[in-house]
mmCIF file with all atom_site columns, C-alpha atoms in Angstrom:
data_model
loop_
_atom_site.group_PDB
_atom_site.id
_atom_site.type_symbol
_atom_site.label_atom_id
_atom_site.label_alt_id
_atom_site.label_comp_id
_atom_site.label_asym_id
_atom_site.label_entity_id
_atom_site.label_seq_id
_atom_site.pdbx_PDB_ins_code
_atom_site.Cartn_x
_atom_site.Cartn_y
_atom_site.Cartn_z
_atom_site.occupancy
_atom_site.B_iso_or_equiv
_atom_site.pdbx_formal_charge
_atom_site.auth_seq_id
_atom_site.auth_comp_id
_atom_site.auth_asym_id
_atom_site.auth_atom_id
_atom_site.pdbx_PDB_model_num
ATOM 1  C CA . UNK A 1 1  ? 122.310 144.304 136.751 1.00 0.00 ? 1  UNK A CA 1
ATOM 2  C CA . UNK A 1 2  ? 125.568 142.311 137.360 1.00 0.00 ? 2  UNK A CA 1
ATOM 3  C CA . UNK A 1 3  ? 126.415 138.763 136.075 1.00 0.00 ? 3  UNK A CA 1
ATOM 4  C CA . UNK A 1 4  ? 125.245 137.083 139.252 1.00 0.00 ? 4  UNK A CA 1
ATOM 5  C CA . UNK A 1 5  ? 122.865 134.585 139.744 1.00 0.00 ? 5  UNK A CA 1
ATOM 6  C CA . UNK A 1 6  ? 121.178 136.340 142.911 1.00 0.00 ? 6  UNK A CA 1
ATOM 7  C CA . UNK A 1 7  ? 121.427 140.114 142.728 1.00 0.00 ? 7  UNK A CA 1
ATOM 8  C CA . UNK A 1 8  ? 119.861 142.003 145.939 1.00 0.00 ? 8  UNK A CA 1
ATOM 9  C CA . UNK A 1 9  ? 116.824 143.608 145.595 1.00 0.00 ? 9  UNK A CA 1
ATOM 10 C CA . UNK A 1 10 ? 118.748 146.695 147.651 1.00 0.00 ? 10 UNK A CA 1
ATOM 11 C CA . UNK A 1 11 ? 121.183 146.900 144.989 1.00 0.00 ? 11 UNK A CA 1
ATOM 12 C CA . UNK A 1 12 ? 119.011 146.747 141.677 1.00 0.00 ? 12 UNK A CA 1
ATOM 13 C CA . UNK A 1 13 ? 116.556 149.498 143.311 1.00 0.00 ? 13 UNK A CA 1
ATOM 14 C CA . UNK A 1 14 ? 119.901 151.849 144.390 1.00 0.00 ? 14 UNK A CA 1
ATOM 15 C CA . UNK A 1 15 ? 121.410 151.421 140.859 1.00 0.00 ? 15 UNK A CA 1
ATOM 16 C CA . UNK A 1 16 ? 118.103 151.694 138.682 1.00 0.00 ? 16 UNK A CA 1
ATOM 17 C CA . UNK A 1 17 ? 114.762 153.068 138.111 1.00 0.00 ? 17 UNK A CA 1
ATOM 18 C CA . UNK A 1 18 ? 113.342 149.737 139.077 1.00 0.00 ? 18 UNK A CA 1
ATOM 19 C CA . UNK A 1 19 ? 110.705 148.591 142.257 1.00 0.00 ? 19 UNK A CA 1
ATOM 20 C CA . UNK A 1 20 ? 111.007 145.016 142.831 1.00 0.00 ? 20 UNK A CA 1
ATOM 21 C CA . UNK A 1 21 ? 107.285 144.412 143.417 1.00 0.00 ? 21 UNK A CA 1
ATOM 22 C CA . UNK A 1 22 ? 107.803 140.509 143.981 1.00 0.00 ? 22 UNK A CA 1
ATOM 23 C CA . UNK A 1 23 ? 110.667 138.044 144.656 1.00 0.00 ? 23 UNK A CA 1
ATOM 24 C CA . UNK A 1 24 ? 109.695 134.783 146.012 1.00 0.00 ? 24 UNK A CA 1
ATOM 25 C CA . UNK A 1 25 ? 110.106 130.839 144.906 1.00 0.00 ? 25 UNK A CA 1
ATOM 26 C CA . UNK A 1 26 ? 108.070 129.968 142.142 1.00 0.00 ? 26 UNK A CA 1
ATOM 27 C CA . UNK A 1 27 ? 105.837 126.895 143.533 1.00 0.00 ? 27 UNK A CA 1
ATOM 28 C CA . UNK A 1 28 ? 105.615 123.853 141.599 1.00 0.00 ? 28 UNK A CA 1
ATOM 29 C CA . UNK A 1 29 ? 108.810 124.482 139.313 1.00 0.00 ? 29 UNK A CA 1
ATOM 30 C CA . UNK A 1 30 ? 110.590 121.493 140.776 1.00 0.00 ? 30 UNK A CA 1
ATOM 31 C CA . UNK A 1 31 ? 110.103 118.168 140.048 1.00 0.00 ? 31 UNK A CA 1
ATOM 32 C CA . UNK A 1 32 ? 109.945 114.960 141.925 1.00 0.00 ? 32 UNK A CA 1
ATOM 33 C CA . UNK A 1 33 ? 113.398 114.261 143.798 1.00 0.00 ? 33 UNK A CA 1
ATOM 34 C CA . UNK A 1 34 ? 115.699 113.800 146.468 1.00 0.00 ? 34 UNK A CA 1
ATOM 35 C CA . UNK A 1 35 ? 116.917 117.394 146.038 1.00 0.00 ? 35 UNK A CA 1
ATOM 36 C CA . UNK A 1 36 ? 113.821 119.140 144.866 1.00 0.00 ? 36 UNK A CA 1
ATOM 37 C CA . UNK A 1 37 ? 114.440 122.685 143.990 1.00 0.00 ? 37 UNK A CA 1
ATOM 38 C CA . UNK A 1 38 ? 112.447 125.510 142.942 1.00 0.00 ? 38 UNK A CA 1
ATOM 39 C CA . UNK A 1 39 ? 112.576 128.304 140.589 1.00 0.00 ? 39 UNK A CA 1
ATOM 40 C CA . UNK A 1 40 ? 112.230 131.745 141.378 1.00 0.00 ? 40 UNK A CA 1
ATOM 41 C CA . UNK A 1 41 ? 109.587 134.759 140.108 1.00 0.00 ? 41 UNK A CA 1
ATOM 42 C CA . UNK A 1 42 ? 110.826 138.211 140.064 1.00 0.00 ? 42 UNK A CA 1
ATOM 43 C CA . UNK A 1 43 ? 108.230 141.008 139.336 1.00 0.00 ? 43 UNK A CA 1
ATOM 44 C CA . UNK A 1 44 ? 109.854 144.755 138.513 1.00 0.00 ? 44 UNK A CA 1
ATOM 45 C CA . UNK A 1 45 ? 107.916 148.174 137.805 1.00 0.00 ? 45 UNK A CA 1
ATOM 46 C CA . UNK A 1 46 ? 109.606 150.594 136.274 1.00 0.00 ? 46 UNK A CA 1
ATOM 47 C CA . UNK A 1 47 ? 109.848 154.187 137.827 1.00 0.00 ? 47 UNK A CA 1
ATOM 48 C CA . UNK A 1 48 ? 111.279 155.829 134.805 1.00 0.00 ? 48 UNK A CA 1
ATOM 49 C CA . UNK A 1 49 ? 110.859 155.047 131.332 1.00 0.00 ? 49 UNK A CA 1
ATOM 50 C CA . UNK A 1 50 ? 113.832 152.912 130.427 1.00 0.00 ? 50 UNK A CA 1
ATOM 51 C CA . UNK A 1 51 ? 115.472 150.146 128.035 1.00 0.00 ? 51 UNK A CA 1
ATOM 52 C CA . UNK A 1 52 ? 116.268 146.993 129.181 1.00 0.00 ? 52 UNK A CA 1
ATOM 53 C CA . UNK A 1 53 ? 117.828 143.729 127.490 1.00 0.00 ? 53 UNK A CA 1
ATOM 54 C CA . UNK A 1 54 ? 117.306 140.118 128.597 1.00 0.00 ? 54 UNK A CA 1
ATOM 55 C CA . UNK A 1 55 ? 120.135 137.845 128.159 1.00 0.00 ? 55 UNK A CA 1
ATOM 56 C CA . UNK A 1 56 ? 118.148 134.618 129.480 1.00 0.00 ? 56 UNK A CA 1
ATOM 57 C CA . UNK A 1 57 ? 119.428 131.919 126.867 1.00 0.00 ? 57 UNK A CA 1
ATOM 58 C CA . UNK A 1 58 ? 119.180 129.266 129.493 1.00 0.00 ? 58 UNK A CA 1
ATOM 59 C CA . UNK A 1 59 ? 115.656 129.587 130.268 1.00 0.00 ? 59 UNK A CA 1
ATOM 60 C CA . UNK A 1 60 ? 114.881 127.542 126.903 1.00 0.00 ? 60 UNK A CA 1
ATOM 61 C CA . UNK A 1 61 ? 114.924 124.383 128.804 1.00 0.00 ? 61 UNK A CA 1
ATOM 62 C CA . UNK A 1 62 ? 114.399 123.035 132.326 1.00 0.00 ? 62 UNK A CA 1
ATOM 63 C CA . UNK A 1 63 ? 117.317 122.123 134.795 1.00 0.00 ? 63 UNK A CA 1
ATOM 64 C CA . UNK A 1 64 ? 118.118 119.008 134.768 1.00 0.00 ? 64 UNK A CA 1
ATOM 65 C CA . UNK A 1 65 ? 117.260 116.752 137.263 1.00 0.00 ? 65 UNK A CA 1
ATOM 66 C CA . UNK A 1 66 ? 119.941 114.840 139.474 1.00 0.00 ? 66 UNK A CA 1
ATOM 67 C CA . UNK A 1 67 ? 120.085 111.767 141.651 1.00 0.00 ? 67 UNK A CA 1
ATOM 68 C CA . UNK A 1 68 ? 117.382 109.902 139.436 1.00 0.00 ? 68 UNK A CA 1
ATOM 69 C CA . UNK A 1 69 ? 114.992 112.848 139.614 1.00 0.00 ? 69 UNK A CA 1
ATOM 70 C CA . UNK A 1 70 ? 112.947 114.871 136.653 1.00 0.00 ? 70 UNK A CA 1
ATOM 71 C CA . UNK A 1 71 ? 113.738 117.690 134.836 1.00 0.00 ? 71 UNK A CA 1
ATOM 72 C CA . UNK A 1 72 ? 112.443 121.313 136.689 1.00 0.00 ? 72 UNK A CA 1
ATOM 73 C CA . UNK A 1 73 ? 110.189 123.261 134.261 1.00 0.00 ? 73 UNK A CA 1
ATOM 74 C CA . UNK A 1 74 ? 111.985 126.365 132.135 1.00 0.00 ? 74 UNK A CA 1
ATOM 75 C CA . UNK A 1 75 ? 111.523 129.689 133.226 1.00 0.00 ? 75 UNK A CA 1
ATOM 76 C CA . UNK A 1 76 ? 109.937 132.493 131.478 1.00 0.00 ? 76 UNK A CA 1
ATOM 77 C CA . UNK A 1 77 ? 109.873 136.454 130.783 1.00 0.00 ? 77 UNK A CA 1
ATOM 78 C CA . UNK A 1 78 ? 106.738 137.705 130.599 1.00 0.00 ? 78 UNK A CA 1
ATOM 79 C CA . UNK A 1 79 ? 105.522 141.116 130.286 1.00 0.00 ? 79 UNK A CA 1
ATOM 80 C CA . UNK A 1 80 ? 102.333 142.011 131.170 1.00 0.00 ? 80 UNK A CA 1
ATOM 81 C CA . UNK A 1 81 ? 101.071 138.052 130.617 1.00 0.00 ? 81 UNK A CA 1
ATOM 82 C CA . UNK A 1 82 ? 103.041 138.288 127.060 1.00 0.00 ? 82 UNK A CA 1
ATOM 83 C CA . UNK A 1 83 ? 105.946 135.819 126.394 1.00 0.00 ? 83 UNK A CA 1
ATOM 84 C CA . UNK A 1 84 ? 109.088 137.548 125.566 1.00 0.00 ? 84 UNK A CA 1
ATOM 85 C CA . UNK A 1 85 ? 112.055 136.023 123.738 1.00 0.00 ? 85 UNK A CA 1
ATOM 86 C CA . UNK A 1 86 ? 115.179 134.437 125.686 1.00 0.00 ? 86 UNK A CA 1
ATOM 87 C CA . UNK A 1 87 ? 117.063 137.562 123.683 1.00 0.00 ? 87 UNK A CA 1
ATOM 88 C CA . UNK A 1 88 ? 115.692 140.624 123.314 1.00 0.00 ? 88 UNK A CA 1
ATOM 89 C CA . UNK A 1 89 ? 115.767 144.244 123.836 1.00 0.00 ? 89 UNK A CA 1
ATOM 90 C CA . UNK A 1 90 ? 112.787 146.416 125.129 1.00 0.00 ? 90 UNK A CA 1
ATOM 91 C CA . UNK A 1 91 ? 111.534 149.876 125.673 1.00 0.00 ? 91 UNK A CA 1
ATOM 92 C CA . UNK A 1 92 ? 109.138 150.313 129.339 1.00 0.00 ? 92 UNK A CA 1
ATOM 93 C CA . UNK A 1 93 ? 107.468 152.942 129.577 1.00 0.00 ? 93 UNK A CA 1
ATOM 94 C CA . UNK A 1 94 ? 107.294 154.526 133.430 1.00 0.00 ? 94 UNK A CA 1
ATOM 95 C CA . UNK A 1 95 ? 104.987 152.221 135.688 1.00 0.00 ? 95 UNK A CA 1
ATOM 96 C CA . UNK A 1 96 ? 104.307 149.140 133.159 1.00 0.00 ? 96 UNK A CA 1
ATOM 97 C CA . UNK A 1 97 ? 105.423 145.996 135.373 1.00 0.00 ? 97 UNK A CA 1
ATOM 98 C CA . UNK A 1 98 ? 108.051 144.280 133.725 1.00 0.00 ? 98 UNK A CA 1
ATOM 99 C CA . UNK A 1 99 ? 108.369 140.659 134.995 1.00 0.00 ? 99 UNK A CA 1
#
């Protein structure tokens, strides 16, 4: 996947053996604020059995809020309900959700 904040789900399915299986604002990840924002969730299967590495060092901690507002809450990688690390390399096998 590129260095971009918002790749399209056309191009990560055309350039790897993934199926984006959700993609949609994460409710409740904001906080109270002028500007409240929300997070995003982005759930993957696998179609092939691949490696992957997640370089998500910013997730540790919330945005910060602006304008007098809260902090949002961090995000997360999960797989299958399991907390993985901010760095970290994995193995999927074919068909195990990845999210």
């Amino acid at each position: 996947m590129s260095n971009t904040l918002n790749t399209p789900i056309e191009v990560l399915e055309m350039e790897h053996p993934l199926r984006v299986r959700t993609y949609a604002l994460r409710s409740g990840s904001g906080e109270r604020g002028r500007g409240r924002g929300e997070g995003v969730v982005r759930e993957f299967e696998a179609l092939a059995p691949m490696e992957t590495t997640l370089l998500t060092e910013r997730r540790r901690h919330g945005p910060a809020g602006g304008a007098g507002g809260l902090d949002g809450k961090a995000g997360a990688n999960l797989l299958n309900g399991q907390t993985l690390a901010s760095k970290t390399t994995r193995d999927w096998p074919r068909g195990n959700p990845p999210h």
